[in-house]
PDB file of C-alpha atoms and ligand atoms in Angstrom:
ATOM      1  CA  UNK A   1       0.000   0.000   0.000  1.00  0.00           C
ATOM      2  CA  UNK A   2       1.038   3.095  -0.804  1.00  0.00           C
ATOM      3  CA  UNK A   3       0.621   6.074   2.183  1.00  0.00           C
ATOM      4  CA  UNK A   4       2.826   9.068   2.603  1.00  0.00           C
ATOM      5  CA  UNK A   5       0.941  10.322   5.554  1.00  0.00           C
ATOM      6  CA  UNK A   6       0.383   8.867   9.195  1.00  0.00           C
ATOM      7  CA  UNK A   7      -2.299   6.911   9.482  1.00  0.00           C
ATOM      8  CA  UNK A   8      -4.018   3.926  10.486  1.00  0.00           C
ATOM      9  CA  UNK A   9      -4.742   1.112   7.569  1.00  0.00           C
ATOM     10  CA  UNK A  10      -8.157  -0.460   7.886  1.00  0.00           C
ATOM     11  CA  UNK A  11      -6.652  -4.008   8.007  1.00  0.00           C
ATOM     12  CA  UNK A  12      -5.264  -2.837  11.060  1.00  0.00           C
ATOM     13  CA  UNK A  13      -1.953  -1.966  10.214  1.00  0.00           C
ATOM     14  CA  UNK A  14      -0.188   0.628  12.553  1.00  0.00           C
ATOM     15  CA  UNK A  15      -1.478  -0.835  15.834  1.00  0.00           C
ATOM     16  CA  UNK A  16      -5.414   0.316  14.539  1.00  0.00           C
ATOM     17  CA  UNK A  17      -7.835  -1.754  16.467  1.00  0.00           C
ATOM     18  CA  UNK A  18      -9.047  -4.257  13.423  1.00  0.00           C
ATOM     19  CA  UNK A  19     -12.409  -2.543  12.238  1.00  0.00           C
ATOM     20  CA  UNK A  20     -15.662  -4.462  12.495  1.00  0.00           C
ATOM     21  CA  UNK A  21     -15.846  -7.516   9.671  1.00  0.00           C
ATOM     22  CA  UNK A  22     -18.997  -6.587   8.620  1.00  0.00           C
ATOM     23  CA  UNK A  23     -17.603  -2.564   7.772  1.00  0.00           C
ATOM     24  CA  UNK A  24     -15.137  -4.097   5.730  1.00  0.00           C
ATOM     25  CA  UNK A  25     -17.552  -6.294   3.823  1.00  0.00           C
ATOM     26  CA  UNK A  26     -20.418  -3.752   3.759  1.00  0.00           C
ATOM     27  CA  UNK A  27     -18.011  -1.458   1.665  1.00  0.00           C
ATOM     28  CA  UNK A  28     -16.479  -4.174  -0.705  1.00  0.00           C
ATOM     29  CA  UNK A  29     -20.079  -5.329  -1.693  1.00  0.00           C
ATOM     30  CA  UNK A  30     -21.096  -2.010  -2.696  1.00  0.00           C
ATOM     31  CA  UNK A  31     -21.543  -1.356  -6.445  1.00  0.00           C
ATOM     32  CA  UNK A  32     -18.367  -0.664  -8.734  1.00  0.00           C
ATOM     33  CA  UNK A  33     -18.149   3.431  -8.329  1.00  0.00           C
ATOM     34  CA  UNK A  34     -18.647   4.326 -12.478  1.00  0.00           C
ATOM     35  CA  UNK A  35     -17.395   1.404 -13.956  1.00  0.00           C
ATOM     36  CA  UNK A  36     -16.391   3.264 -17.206  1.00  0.00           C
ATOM     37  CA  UNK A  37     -14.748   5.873 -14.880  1.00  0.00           C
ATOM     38  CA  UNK A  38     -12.773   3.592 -13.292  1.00  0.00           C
ATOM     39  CA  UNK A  39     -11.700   1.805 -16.393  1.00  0.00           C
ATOM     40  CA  UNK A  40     -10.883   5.090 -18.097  1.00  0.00           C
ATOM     41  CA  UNK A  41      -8.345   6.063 -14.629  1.00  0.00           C
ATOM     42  CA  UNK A  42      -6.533   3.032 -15.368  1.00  0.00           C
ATOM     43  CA  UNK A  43      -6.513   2.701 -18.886  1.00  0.00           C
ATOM     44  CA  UNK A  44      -5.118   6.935 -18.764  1.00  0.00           C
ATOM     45  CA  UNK A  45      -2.787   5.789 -15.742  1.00  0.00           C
ATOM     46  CA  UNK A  46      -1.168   3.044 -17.178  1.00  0.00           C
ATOM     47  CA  UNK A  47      -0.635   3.059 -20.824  1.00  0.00           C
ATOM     48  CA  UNK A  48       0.055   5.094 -23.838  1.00  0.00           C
ATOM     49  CA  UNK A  49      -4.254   5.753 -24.140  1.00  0.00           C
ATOM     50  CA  UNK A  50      -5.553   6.135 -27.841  1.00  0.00           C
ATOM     51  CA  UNK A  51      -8.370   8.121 -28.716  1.00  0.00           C
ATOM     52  CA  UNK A  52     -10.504   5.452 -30.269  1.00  0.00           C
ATOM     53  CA  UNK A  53      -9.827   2.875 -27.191  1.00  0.00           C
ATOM     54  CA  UNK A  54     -11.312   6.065 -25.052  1.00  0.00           C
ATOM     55  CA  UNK A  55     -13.908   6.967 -27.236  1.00  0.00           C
ATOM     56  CA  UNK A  56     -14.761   3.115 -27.362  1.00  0.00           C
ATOM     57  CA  UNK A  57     -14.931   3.098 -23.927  1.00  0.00           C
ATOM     58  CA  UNK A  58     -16.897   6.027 -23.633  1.00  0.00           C
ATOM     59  CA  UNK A  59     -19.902   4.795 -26.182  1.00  0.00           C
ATOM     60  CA  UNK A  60     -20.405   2.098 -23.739  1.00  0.00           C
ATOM     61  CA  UNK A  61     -22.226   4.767 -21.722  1.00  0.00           C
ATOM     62  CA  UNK A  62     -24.984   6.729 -23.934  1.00  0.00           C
ATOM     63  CA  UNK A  63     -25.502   9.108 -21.028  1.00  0.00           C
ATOM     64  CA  UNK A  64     -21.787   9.915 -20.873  1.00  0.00           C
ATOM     65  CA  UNK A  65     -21.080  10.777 -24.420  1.00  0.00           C
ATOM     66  CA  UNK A  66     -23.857  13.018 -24.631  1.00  0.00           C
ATOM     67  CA  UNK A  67     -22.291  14.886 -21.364  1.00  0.00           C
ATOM     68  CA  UNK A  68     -18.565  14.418 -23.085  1.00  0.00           C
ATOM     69  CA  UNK A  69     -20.030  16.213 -26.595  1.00  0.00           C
ATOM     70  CA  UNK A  70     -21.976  18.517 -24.499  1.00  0.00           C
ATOM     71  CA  UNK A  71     -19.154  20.229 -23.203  1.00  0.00           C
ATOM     72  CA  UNK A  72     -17.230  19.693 -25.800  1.00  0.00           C
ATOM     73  CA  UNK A  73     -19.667  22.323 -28.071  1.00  0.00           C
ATOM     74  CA  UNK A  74     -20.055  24.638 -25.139  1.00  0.00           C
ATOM     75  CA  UNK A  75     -19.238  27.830 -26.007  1.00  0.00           C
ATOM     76  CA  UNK A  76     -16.099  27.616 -23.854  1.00  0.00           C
ATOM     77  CA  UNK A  77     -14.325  25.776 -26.364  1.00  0.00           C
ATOM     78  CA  UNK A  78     -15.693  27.950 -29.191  1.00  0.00           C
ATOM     79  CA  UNK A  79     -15.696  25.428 -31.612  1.00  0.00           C
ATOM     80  CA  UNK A  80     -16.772  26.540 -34.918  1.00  0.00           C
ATOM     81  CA  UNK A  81     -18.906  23.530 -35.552  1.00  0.00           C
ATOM     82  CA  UNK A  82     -21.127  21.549 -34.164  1.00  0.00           C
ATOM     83  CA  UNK A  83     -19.008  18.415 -33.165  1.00  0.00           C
ATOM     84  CA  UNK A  84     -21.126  14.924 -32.851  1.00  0.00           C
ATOM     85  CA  UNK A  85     -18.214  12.532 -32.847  1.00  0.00           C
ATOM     86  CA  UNK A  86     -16.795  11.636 -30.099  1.00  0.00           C
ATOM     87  CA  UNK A  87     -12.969  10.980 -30.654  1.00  0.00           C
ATOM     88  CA  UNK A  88     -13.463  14.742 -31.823  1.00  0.00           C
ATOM     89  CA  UNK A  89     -14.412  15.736 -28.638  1.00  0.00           C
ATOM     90  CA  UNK A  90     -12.073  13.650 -26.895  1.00  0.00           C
ATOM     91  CA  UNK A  91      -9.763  15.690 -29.094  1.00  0.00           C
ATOM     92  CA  UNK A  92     -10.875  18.913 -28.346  1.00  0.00           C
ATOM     93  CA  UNK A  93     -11.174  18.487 -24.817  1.00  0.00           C
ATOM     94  CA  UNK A  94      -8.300  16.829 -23.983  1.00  0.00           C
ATOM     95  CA  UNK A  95      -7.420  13.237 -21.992  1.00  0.00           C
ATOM     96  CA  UNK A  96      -7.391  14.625 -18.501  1.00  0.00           C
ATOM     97  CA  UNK A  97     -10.841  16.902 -18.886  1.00  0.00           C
ATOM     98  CA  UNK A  98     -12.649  14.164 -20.551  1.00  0.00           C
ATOM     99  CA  UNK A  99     -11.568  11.820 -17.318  1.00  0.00           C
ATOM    100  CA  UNK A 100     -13.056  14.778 -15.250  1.00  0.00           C
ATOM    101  CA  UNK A 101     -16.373  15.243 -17.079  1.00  0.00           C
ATOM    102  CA  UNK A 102     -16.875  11.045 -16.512  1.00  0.00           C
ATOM    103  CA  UNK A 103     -15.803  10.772 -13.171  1.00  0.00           C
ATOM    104  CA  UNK A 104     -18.001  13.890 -12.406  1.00  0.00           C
ATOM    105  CA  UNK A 105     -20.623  12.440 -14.163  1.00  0.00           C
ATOM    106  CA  UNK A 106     -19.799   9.054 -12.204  1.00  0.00           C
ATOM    107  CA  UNK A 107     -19.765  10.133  -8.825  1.00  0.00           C
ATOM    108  CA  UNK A 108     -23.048  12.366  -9.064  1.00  0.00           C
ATOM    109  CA  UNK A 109     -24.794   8.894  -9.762  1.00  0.00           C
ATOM    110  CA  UNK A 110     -22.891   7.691  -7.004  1.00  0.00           C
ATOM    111  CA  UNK A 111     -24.584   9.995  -4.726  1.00  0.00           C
ATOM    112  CA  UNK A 112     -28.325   9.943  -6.161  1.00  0.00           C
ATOM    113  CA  UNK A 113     -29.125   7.265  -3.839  1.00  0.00           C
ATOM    114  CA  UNK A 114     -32.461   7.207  -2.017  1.00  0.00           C
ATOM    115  CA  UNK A 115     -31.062   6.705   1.375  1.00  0.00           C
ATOM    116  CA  UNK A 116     -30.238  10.108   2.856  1.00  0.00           C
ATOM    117  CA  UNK A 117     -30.529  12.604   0.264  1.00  0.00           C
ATOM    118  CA  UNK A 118     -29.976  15.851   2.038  1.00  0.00           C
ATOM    119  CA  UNK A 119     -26.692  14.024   3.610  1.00  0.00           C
ATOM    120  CA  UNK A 120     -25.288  13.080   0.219  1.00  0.00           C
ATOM    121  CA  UNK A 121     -26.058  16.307  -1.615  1.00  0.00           C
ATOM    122  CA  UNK A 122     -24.224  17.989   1.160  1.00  0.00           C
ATOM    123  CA  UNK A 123     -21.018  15.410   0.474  1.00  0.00           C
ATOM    124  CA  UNK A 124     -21.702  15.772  -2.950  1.00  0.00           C
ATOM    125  CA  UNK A 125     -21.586  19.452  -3.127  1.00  0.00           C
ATOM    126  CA  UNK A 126     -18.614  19.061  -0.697  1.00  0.00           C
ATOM    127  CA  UNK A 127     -16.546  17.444  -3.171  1.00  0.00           C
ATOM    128  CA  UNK A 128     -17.402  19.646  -6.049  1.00  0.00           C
ATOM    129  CA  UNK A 129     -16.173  22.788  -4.504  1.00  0.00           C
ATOM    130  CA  UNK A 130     -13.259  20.476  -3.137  1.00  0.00           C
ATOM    131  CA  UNK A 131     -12.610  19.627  -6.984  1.00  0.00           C
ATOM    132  CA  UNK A 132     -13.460  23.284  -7.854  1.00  0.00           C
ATOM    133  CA  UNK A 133     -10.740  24.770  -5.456  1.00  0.00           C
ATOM    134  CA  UNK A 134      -8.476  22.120  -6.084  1.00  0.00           C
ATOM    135  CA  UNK A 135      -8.027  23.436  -9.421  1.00  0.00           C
ATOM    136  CA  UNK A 136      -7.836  26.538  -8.881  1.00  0.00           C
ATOM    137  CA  UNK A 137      -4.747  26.532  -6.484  1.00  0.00           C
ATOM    138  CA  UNK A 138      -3.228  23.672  -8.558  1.00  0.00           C
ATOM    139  CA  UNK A 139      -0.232  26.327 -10.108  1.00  0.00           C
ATOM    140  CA  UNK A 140       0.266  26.970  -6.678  1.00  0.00           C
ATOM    141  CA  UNK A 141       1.495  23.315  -5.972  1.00  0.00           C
ATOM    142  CA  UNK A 142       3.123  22.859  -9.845  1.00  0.00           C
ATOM    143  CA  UNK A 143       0.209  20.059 -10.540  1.00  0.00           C
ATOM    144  CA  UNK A 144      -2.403  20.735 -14.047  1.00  0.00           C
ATOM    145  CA  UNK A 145      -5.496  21.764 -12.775  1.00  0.00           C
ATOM    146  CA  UNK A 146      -7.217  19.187 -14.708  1.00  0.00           C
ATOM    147  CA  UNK A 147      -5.389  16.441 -12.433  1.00  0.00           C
ATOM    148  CA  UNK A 148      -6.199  18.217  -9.076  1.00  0.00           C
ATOM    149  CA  UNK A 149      -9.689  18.555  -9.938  1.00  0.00           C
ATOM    150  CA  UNK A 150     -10.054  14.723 -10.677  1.00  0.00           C
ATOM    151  CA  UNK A 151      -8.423  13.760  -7.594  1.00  0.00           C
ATOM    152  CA  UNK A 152     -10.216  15.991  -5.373  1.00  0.00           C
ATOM    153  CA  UNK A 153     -13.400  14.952  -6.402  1.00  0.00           C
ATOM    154  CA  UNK A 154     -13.218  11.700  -5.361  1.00  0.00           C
ATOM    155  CA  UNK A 155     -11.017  12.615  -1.764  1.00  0.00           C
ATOM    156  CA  UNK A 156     -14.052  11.892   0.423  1.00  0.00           C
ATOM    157  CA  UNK A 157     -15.229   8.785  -1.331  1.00  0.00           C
ATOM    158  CA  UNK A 158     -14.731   6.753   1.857  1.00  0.00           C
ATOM    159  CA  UNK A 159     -17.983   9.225   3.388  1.00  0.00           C
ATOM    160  CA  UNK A 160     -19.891   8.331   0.881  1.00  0.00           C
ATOM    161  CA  UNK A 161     -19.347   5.060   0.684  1.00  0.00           C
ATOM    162  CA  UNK A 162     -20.124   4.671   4.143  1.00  0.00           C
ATOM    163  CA  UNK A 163     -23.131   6.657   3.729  1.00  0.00           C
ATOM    164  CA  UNK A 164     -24.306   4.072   1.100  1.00  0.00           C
ATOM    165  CA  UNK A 165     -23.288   0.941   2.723  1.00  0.00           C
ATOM    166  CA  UNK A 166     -24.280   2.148   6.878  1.00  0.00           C
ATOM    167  CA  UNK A 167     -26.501   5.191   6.070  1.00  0.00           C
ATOM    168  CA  UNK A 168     -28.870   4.666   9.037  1.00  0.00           C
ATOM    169  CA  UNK A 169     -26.256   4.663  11.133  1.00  0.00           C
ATOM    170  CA  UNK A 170     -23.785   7.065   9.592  1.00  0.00           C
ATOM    171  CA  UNK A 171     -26.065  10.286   8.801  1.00  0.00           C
ATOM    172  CA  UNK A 172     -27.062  10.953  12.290  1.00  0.00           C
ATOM    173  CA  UNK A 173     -23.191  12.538  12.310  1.00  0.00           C
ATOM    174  CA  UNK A 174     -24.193  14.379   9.617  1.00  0.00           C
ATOM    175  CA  UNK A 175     -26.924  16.374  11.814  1.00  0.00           C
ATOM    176  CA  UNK A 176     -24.861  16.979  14.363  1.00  0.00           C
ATOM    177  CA  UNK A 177     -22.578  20.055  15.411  1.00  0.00           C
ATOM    178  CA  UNK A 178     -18.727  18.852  15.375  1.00  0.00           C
ATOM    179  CA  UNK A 179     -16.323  21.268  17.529  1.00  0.00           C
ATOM    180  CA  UNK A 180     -13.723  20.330  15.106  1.00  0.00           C
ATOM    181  CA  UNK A 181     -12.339  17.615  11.950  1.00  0.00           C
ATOM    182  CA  UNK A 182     -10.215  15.807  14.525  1.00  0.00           C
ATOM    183  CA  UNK A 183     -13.643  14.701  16.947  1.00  0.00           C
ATOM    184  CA  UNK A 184     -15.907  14.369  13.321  1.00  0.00           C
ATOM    185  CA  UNK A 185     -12.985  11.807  12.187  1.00  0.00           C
ATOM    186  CA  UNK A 186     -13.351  10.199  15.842  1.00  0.00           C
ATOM    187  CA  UNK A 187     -16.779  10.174  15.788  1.00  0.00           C
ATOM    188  CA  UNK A 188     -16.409   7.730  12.999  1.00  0.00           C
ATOM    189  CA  UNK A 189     -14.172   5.418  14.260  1.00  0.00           C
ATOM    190  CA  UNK A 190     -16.326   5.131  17.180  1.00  0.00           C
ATOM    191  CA  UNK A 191     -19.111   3.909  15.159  1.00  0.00           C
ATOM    192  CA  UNK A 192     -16.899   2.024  12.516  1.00  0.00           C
ATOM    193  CA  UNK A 193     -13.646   1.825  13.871  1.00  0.00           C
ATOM    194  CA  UNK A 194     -12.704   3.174  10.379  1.00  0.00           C
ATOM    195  CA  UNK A 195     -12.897   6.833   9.403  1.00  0.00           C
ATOM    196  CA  UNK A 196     -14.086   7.861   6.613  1.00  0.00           C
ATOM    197  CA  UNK A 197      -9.762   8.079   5.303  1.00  0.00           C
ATOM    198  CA  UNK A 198      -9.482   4.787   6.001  1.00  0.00           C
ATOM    199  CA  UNK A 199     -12.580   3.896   4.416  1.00  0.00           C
ATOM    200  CA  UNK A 200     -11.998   5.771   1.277  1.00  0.00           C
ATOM    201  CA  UNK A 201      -8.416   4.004   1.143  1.00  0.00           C
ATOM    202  CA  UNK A 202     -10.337   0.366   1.675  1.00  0.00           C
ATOM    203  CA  UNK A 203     -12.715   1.118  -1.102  1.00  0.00           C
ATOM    204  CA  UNK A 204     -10.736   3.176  -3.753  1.00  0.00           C
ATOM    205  CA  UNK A 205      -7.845  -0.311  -3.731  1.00  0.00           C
ATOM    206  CA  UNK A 206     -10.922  -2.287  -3.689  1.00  0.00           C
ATOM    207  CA  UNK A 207     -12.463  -1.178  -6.650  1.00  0.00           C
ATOM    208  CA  UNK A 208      -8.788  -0.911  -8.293  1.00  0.00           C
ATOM    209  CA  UNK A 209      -8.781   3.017  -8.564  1.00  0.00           C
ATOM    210  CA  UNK A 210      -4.906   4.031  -9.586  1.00  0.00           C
ATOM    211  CA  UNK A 211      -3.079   3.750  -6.056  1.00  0.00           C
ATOM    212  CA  UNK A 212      -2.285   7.715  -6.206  1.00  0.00           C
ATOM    213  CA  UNK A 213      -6.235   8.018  -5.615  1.00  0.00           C
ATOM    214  CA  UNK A 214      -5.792   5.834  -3.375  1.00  0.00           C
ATOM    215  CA  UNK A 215      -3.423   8.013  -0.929  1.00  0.00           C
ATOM    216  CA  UNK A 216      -5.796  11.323  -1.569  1.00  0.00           C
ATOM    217  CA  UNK A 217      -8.866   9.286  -0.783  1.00  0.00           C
ATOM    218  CA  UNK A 218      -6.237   7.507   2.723  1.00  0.00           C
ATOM    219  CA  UNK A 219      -4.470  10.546   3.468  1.00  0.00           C
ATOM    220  CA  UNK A 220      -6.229  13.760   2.873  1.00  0.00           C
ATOM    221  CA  UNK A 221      -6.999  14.158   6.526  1.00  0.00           C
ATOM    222  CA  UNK A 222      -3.445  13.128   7.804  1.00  0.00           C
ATOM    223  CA  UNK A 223      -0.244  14.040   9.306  1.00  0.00           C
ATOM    224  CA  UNK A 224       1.259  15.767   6.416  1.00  0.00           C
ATOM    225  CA  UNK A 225       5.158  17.194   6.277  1.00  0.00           C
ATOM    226  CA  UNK A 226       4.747  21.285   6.449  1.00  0.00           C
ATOM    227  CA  UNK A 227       6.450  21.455   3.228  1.00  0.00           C
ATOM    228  CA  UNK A 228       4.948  19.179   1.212  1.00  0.00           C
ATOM    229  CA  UNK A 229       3.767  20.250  -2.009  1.00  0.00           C
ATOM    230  CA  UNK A 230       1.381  17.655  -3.668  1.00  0.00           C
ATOM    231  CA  UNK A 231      -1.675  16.083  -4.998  1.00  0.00           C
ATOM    232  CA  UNK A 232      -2.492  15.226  -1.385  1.00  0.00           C
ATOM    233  CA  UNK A 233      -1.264  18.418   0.571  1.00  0.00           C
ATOM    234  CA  UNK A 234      -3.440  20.104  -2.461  1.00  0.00           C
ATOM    235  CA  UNK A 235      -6.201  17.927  -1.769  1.00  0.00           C
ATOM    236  CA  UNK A 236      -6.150  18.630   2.107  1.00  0.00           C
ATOM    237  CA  UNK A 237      -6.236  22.238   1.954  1.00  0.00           C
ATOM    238  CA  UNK A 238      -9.107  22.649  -0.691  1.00  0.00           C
ATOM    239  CA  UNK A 239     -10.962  20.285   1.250  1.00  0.00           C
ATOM    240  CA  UNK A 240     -10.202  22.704   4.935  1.00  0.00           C
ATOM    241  CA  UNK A 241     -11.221  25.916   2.303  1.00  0.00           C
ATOM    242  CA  UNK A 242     -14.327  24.396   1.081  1.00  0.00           C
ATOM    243  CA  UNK A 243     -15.520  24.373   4.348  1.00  0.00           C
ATOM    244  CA  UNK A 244     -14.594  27.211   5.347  1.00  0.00           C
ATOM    245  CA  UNK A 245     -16.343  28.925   2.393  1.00  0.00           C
ATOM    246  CA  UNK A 246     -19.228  27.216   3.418  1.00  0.00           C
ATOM    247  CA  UNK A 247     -19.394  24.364   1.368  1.00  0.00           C
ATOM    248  CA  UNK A 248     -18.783  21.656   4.449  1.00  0.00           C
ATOM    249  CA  UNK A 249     -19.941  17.735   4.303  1.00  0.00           C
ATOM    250  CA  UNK A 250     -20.246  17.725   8.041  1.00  0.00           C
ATOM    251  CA  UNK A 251     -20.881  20.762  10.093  1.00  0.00           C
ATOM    252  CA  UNK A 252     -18.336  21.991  12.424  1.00  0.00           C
ATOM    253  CA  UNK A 253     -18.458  25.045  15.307  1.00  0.00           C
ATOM    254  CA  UNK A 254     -15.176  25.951  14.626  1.00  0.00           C
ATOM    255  CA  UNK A 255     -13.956  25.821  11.178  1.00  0.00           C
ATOM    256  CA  UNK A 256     -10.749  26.746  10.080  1.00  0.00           C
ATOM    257  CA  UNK A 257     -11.066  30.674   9.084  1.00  0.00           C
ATOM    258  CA  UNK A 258     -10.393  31.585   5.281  1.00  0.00           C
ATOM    259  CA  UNK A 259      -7.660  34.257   6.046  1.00  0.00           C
ATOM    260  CA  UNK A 260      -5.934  31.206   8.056  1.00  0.00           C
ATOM    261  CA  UNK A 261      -5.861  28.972   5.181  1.00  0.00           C
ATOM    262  CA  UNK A 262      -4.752  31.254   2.492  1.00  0.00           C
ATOM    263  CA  UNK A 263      -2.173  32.029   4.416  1.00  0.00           C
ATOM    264  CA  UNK A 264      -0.456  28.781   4.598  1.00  0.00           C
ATOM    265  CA  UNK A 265      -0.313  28.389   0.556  1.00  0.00           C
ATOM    266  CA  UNK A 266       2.877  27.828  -1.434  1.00  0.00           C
ATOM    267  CA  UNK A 267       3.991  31.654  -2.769  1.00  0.00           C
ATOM    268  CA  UNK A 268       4.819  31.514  -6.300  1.00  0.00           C
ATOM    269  CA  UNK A 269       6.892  34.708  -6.620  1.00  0.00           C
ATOM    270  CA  UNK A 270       6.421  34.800 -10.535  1.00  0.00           C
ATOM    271  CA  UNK A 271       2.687  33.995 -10.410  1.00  0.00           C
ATOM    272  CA  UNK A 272       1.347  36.014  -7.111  1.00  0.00           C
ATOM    273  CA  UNK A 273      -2.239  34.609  -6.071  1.00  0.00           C
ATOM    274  CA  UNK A 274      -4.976  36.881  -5.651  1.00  0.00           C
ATOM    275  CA  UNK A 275      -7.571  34.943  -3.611  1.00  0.00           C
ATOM    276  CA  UNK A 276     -11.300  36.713  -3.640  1.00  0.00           C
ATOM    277  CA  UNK A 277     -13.662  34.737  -1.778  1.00  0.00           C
ATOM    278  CA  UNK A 278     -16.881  36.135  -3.135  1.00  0.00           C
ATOM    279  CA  UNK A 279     -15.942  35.176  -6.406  1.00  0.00           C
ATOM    280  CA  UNK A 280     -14.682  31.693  -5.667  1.00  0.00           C
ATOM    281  CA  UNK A 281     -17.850  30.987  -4.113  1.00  0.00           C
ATOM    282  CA  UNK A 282     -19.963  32.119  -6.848  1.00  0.00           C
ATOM    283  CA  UNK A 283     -18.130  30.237  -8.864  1.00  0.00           C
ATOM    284  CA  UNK A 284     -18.808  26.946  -6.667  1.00  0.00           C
ATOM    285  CA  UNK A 285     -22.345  27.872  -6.473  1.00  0.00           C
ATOM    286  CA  UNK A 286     -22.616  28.157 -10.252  1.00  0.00           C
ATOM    287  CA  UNK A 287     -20.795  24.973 -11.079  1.00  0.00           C
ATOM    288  CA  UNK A 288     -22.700  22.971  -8.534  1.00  0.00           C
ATOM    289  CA  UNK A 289     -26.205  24.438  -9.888  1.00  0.00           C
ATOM    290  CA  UNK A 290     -24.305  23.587 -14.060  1.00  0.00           C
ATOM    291  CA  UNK A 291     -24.003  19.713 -12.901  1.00  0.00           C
ATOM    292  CA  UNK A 292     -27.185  19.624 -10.851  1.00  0.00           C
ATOM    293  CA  UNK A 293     -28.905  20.430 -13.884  1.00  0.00           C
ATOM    294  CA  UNK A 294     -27.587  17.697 -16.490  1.00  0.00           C
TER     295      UNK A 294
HETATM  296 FE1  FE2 B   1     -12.435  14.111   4.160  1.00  0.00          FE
HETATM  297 FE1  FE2 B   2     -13.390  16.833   2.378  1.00  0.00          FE
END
């Protein structure tokens, strides 16, 4: 397994009390998380991809392509015509924003699940500013935005997996006031003996996501060297901002303060960051309403 944080393994590794056998089985047996989202991760993580192989993969999924070619003709890209092929789009969009579009696509079906709606729009919206901000401090950290956004969407997969698999006995933390992260993470191992790290780290090797989703999904929440400038120490702090802009998948009393956070990014002397909150969270509120309505 691959972890650059501290933490406790849900197998019990790191002298973790071994979680509950029916946890770990609850979250294996859940569905595959977007089965042609997962197989276009690996097939983009490990080999030399081709256009047709994605754009094979993609037809596989009617609602999918018609997402892929409807961004692909938004006026964003300004194409000049309309484009209804899809290696076209795949083309014009690029490998690492079409994996985006499907895995956002993938992980809103994820979370349309009867079962505790209001909790998993809350998560869901969580991880869509998380992916939002993600990509938006991603020069800060030297990573392409497209890359941060993708991994930060899926960071709190473990919640939501546990929300699907334990619901009824998960998403009464959901409704309560936390003081802070540390006693919300608790409060999960208390009822799981896995938090929702550990659980996101059980599912995401379960379901064979590439193993650097893995460690944002593990480690997002952990022990992190000051320093460290990556897709995880990204991750963590868009997750601490998107609550503290008031996009939060569990409420806390005391949430980290903007000015605190901002403070603590990497300065790029040549590229000086201008952070405006009111825009950002217009932004997020405009994105979230763009995918809520596809
Ligand atoms: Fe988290
Ligand atoms: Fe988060």
């Amino acid at each position: 397994m691959v972890v650059g944080c501290v933490m406790q393994t849900p197998d019990g590794g790191m002298g973790a009390m071994p979680p509950p056998i029916q946890a770990r089985n609850g979250l294996c047996q859940l569905p595959v998380f977007g089965p042609v989202a997962l197989k276009m991760l690996n097939l983009l993580a490990n080999q030399e991809a081709e256009v047709r192989t994605i754009a094979g993969l993609l037809r596989t999924d009617p609602a999918l392509s018609a997402k892929v070619l409807a961004v692909a003709n938004s006026s964003f890209y300004g194409t000049p015509q309309y484009i209804d092929n899809l290696s076209r789009a795949i083309l014009v969009l690029g490998f690492e924003r079409t994996k985006s579009i499907t895995l956002t696509v993938a992980l809103r079906s994820f979370t349309r699940h009867p079962a505790n709606p209001k909790v998993m729009q809350s998560c869901w919206q969580h991880s869509i500013a998380t992916a939002l901000l993600a990509e938006e401090l991603a020069p800060l950290y030297e990573i392409a935005k497209d890359r941060a956004y993708t991994a930060a969407l899926i960071h709190d997969v473990g919640r939501l997996g546990l929300l699907r698999a334990y619901g009824e006995l998960y998403a009464p933390l959901f409704a309560a006031v936390h003081d802070t992260l540390a006693e919300c993470l608790e409060a999960e191992r208390s009822l799981f003996e896995m938090d929702h790290c550990q659980a996101g780290l059980l599912l995401t090797q379960c379901w064979g996501f590439p193993s650097e989703y893995s460690r944002v999904a593990g480690c997002h929440h952990g022990e992190l060297p000051a320093a460290k400038q990556d897709l995880v120490s990204l991750t963590h702090t868009a997750c601490l901002l998107a609550d503290a802009l008031g996009f939060p998948a569990m409420v806390l009393a005391r949430p980290p303060s903007t000015a605190a956070i901002v403070a603590q990014l990497p300065v790029n002397p040549w590229n000086p960051y201008a952070f405006h909150e009111d825009q950002l969270k217009g932004k997020i509120a405009k994105q979230i309403a763009s995918v809520e309505s596809t």
